[in-house]
């Protein structure tokens, strides 16, 4: 990275090595819980909400109330608890993995790309196994969600550099580790503008500009590129971390959902540092 001295690089590498060692020390269920309840923000779309859009913690992952009505599909967040009738209780581990990285559920039914399987192709083998193990361990909740409606052929965009599985060795490099986390967190799904209903990764990666409506009112995804004025290039590391985990902007203003602040608040500081290291490398866009 530009303007990094030898000491800074050494510290970043040490953090990456420590982070990898910590992940290896966790059990699959512990690692899966950390990913699902933090970085992946699965509950953001897959959990019922009460008044004001507050997540119903008693029915986690049993299906989201919001409807995603897009030109090619209309869907709700599915029940991903192990309930055998309304959830994934009858799915095998391989069924779950195929849904996560290929976007296909049994018996071969495609998933709408609001499920960011185009971003999950980078999953390391260990993390993919951990997510599946954890999802199969959560309490089963009976909650039937309306079936998806497909209006046209589905399409999915894969972020640049995210078309294949990463390895534990890749994660030892700080910026690559940050790229991995930002990708499985599918940050660029919301922070990249759409062009003809497709994410414009070529010219707008991280530029923001998408509009989201919900119980919070209306919010527009902001520019998270390294641009000094339009983006977060002039923000300090602490300001970026605060925005991610607390929803507070550089100027102290309160940011709005659907950014999953409460989920990201569970992330380790080492993971947040890796994310910042990567975001510093995203080309500036106005």
mmCIF file of N, CA and C in Angstrom, residues 137-193:
data_model
loop_
_atom_site.group_PDB
_atom_site.id
_atom_site.type_symbol
_atom_site.label_atom_id
_atom_site.label_comp_id
_atom_site.label_asym_id
_atom_site.label_seq_id
_atom_site.Cartn_x
_atom_site.Cartn_y
_atom_site.Cartn_z
ATOM 1 N N UNK A 137 -27.176 -26.211 13.027
ATOM 2 C CA UNK A 137 -27.216 -26.332 14.490
ATOM 3 C C UNK A 137 -28.193 -25.364 15.149
ATOM 4 N N UNK A 138 -28.699 -24.379 14.398
ATOM 5 C CA UNK A 138 -29.575 -23.372 15.014
ATOM 6 C C UNK A 138 -30.951 -23.980 15.283
ATOM 7 N N UNK A 139 -31.727 -23.409 16.205
ATOM 8 C CA UNK A 139 -33.060 -23.939 16.498
ATOM 9 C C UNK A 139 -33.964 -23.923 15.265
ATOM 10 N N UNK A 140 -34.687 -25.009 15.065
ATOM 11 C CA UNK A 140 -35.646 -25.079 13.963
ATOM 12 C C UNK A 140 -36.876 -24.239 14.305
ATOM 13 N N UNK A 141 -37.317 -23.426 13.357
ATOM 14 C CA UNK A 141 -38.500 -22.590 13.544
ATOM 15 C C UNK A 141 -39.443 -22.830 12.367
ATOM 16 N N UNK A 142 -40.679 -23.196 12.669
ATOM 17 C CA UNK A 142 -41.666 -23.415 11.611
ATOM 18 C C UNK A 142 -42.217 -22.072 11.141
ATOM 19 N N UNK A 143 -41.948 -21.732 9.912
ATOM 20 C CA UNK A 143 -42.428 -20.469 9.346
ATOM 21 C C UNK A 143 -42.370 -20.569 7.829
ATOM 22 N N UNK A 144 -43.526 -20.793 7.232
ATOM 23 C CA UNK A 144 -43.572 -20.962 5.783
ATOM 24 C C UNK A 144 -43.506 -19.605 5.095
ATOM 25 N N UNK A 145 -42.576 -19.462 4.185
ATOM 26 C CA UNK A 145 -42.374 -18.223 3.432
ATOM 27 C C UNK A 145 -42.925 -18.412 2.025
ATOM 28 N N UNK A 146 -43.550 -17.375 1.494
ATOM 29 C CA UNK A 146 -44.130 -17.492 0.152
ATOM 30 C C UNK A 146 -43.087 -17.887 -0.876
ATOM 31 N N UNK A 147 -43.515 -18.667 -1.839
ATOM 32 C CA UNK A 147 -42.614 -19.154 -2.880
ATOM 33 C C UNK A 147 -42.149 -18.002 -3.773
ATOM 34 N N UNK A 148 -40.933 -18.113 -4.322
ATOM 35 C CA UNK A 148 -40.436 -17.056 -5.215
ATOM 36 C C UNK A 148 -41.201 -17.017 -6.533
ATOM 37 N N UNK A 149 -41.227 -15.845 -7.123
ATOM 38 C CA UNK A 149 -41.821 -15.676 -8.451
ATOM 39 C C UNK A 149 -40.730 -15.177 -9.389
ATOM 40 N N UNK A 150 -40.489 -15.915 -10.452
ATOM 41 C CA UNK A 150 -39.470 -15.523 -11.423
ATOM 42 C C UNK A 150 -40.151 -14.988 -12.679
ATOM 43 N N UNK A 151 -39.754 -13.788 -13.068
ATOM 44 C CA UNK A 151 -40.416 -13.103 -14.181
ATOM 45 C C UNK A 151 -39.624 -13.213 -15.487
ATOM 46 N N UNK A 152 -38.341 -13.477 -15.370
ATOM 47 C CA UNK A 152 -37.477 -13.558 -16.552
ATOM 48 C C UNK A 152 -36.240 -14.360 -16.181
ATOM 49 N N UNK A 153 -35.382 -14.602 -17.172
ATOM 50 C CA UNK A 153 -34.160 -15.351 -16.901
ATOM 51 C C UNK A 153 -33.321 -14.625 -15.850
ATOM 52 N N UNK A 154 -32.824 -15.384 -14.870
ATOM 53 C CA UNK A 154 -32.030 -14.786 -13.801
ATOM 54 C C UNK A 154 -30.600 -14.560 -14.259
ATOM 55 N N UNK A 155 -29.975 -13.549 -13.705
ATOM 56 C CA UNK A 155 -28.572 -13.297 -13.993
ATOM 57 C C UNK A 155 -27.874 -12.945 -12.696
ATOM 58 N N UNK A 156 -26.620 -13.282 -12.601
ATOM 59 C CA UNK A 156 -25.862 -12.996 -11.378
ATOM 60 C C UNK A 156 -24.513 -12.424 -11.757
ATOM 61 N N UNK A 157 -24.090 -11.381 -11.039
ATOM 62 C CA UNK A 157 -22.783 -10.784 -11.273
ATOM 63 C C UNK A 157 -21.796 -11.272 -10.220
ATOM 64 N N UNK A 158 -20.607 -11.583 -10.652
ATOM 65 C CA UNK A 158 -19.534 -11.985 -9.755
ATOM 66 C C UNK A 158 -18.522 -10.847 -9.697
ATOM 67 N N UNK A 159 -18.200 -10.352 -8.505
ATOM 68 C CA UNK A 159 -17.246 -9.240 -8.412
ATOM 69 C C UNK A 159 -15.890 -9.604 -9.019
ATOM 70 N N UNK A 160 -15.170 -8.639 -9.544
ATOM 71 C CA UNK A 160 -13.843 -8.905 -10.106
ATOM 72 C C UNK A 160 -12.942 -9.594 -9.089
ATOM 73 N N UNK A 161 -12.329 -10.685 -9.505
ATOM 74 C CA UNK A 161 -11.401 -11.405 -8.639
ATOM 75 C C UNK A 161 -12.063 -12.365 -7.676
ATOM 76 N N UNK A 162 -13.394 -12.501 -7.762
ATOM 77 C CA UNK A 162 -14.122 -13.338 -6.799
ATOM 78 C C UNK A 162 -14.716 -14.581 -7.442
ATOM 79 N N UNK A 163 -14.140 -15.004 -8.549
ATOM 80 C CA UNK A 163 -14.729 -16.113 -9.293
ATOM 81 C C UNK A 163 -14.249 -17.487 -8.851
ATOM 82 N N UNK A 164 -13.316 -17.532 -7.903
ATOM 83 C CA UNK A 164 -12.842 -18.844 -7.460
ATOM 84 C C UNK A 164 -12.522 -18.820 -5.970
ATOM 85 N N UNK A 165 -12.466 -20.011 -5.401
ATOM 86 C CA UNK A 165 -12.270 -20.173 -3.966
ATOM 87 C C UNK A 165 -10.890 -19.673 -3.545
ATOM 88 N N UNK A 166 -10.848 -18.942 -2.439
ATOM 89 C CA UNK A 166 -9.576 -18.496 -1.890
ATOM 90 C C UNK A 166 -9.048 -19.542 -0.908
ATOM 91 N N UNK A 167 -7.781 -19.450 -0.595
ATOM 92 C CA UNK A 167 -7.150 -20.414 0.301
ATOM 93 C C UNK A 167 -6.735 -19.729 1.595
ATOM 94 N N UNK A 168 -6.420 -20.528 2.605
ATOM 95 C CA UNK A 168 -5.935 -19.961 3.858
ATOM 96 C C UNK A 168 -4.640 -19.182 3.630
ATOM 97 N N UNK A 169 -3.839 -19.629 2.680
ATOM 98 C CA UNK A 169 -2.591 -18.920 2.376
ATOM 99 C C UNK A 169 -2.888 -17.517 1.841
ATOM 100 N N UNK A 170 -3.942 -17.385 1.028
ATOM 101 C CA UNK A 170 -4.324 -16.067 0.509
ATOM 102 C C UNK A 170 -4.636 -15.101 1.650
ATOM 103 N N UNK A 171 -5.241 -15.615 2.701
ATOM 104 C CA UNK A 171 -5.710 -14.765 3.786
ATOM 105 C C UNK A 171 -4.584 -14.244 4.665
ATOM 106 N N UNK A 172 -3.375 -14.726 4.448
ATOM 107 C CA UNK A 172 -2.242 -14.228 5.239
ATOM 108 C C UNK A 172 -1.768 -12.865 4.741
ATOM 109 N N UNK A 173 -2.207 -12.489 3.538
ATOM 110 C CA UNK A 173 -1.840 -11.183 2.986
ATOM 111 C C UNK A 173 -2.961 -10.211 3.344
ATOM 112 N N UNK A 174 -2.651 -9.112 4.055
ATOM 113 C CA UNK A 174 -3.686 -8.243 4.619
ATOM 114 C C UNK A 174 -4.727 -7.745 3.627
ATOM 115 N N UNK A 175 -4.297 -7.231 2.474
ATOM 116 C CA UNK A 175 -5.270 -6.681 1.522
ATOM 117 C C UNK A 175 -6.135 -7.787 0.932
ATOM 118 N N UNK A 176 -5.538 -8.941 0.649
ATOM 119 C CA UNK A 176 -6.327 -10.066 0.149
ATOM 120 C C UNK A 176 -7.331 -10.527 1.192
ATOM 121 N N UNK A 177 -6.905 -10.507 2.447
ATOM 122 C CA UNK A 177 -7.819 -10.897 3.521
ATOM 123 C C UNK A 177 -8.999 -9.917 3.587
ATOM 124 N N UNK A 178 -8.692 -8.643 3.466
ATOM 125 C CA UNK A 178 -9.750 -7.643 3.472
ATOM 126 C C UNK A 178 -10.689 -7.802 2.294
ATOM 127 N N UNK A 179 -10.128 -8.092 1.111
ATOM 128 C CA UNK A 179 -10.950 -8.345 -0.076
ATOM 129 C C UNK A 179 -11.871 -9.532 0.170
ATOM 130 N N UNK A 180 -11.356 -10.574 0.778
ATOM 131 C CA UNK A 180 -12.144 -11.767 1.087
ATOM 132 C C UNK A 180 -13.321 -11.414 1.989
ATOM 133 N N UNK A 181 -13.049 -10.670 3.044
ATOM 134 C CA UNK A 181 -14.102 -10.303 3.998
ATOM 135 C C UNK A 181 -15.143 -9.392 3.360
ATOM 136 N N UNK A 182 -14.697 -8.395 2.611
ATOM 137 C CA UNK A 182 -15.623 -7.480 1.936
ATOM 138 C C UNK A 182 -16.491 -8.242 0.929
ATOM 139 N N UNK A 183 -15.905 -9.263 0.305
ATOM 140 C CA UNK A 183 -16.643 -10.038 -0.693
ATOM 141 C C UNK A 183 -17.689 -10.927 -0.042
ATOM 142 N N UNK A 184 -17.320 -11.709 0.987
ATOM 143 C CA UNK A 184 -18.331 -12.573 1.607
ATOM 144 C C UNK A 184 -19.361 -11.745 2.382
ATOM 145 N N UNK A 185 -18.989 -10.532 2.758
ATOM 146 C CA UNK A 185 -19.955 -9.621 3.377
ATOM 147 C C UNK A 185 -20.837 -8.960 2.322
ATOM 148 N N UNK A 186 -20.560 -9.250 1.068
ATOM 149 C CA UNK A 186 -21.227 -8.718 -0.130
ATOM 150 C C UNK A 186 -21.462 -7.207 -0.062
ATOM 151 N N UNK A 187 -20.446 -6.487 0.410
ATOM 152 C CA UNK A 187 -20.537 -5.023 0.515
ATOM 153 C C UNK A 187 -20.830 -4.371 -0.832
ATOM 154 N N UNK A 188 -20.162 -4.872 -1.875
ATOM 155 C CA UNK A 188 -20.292 -4.233 -3.181
ATOM 156 C C UNK A 188 -21.618 -4.551 -3.865
ATOM 157 N N UNK A 189 -22.418 -5.421 -3.263
ATOM 158 C CA UNK A 189 -23.751 -5.684 -3.802
ATOM 159 C C UNK A 189 -24.626 -4.445 -3.647
ATOM 160 N N UNK A 190 -24.446 -3.726 -2.557
ATOM 161 C CA UNK A 190 -25.225 -2.513 -2.303
ATOM 162 C C UNK A 190 -24.465 -1.245 -2.669
ATOM 163 N N UNK A 191 -23.142 -1.300 -2.569
ATOM 164 C CA UNK A 191 -22.331 -0.096 -2.775
ATOM 165 C C UNK A 191 -21.797 0.044 -4.199
ATOM 166 N N UNK A 192 -22.439 -0.652 -5.143
ATOM 167 C CA UNK A 192 -22.113 -0.504 -6.557
ATOM 168 C C UNK A 192 -23.402 -0.163 -7.307
ATOM 169 N N UNK A 193 -23.399 0.850 -8.158
ATOM 170 C CA UNK A 193 -24.628 1.208 -8.889
ATOM 171 C C UNK A 193 -25.012 0.131 -9.895
#
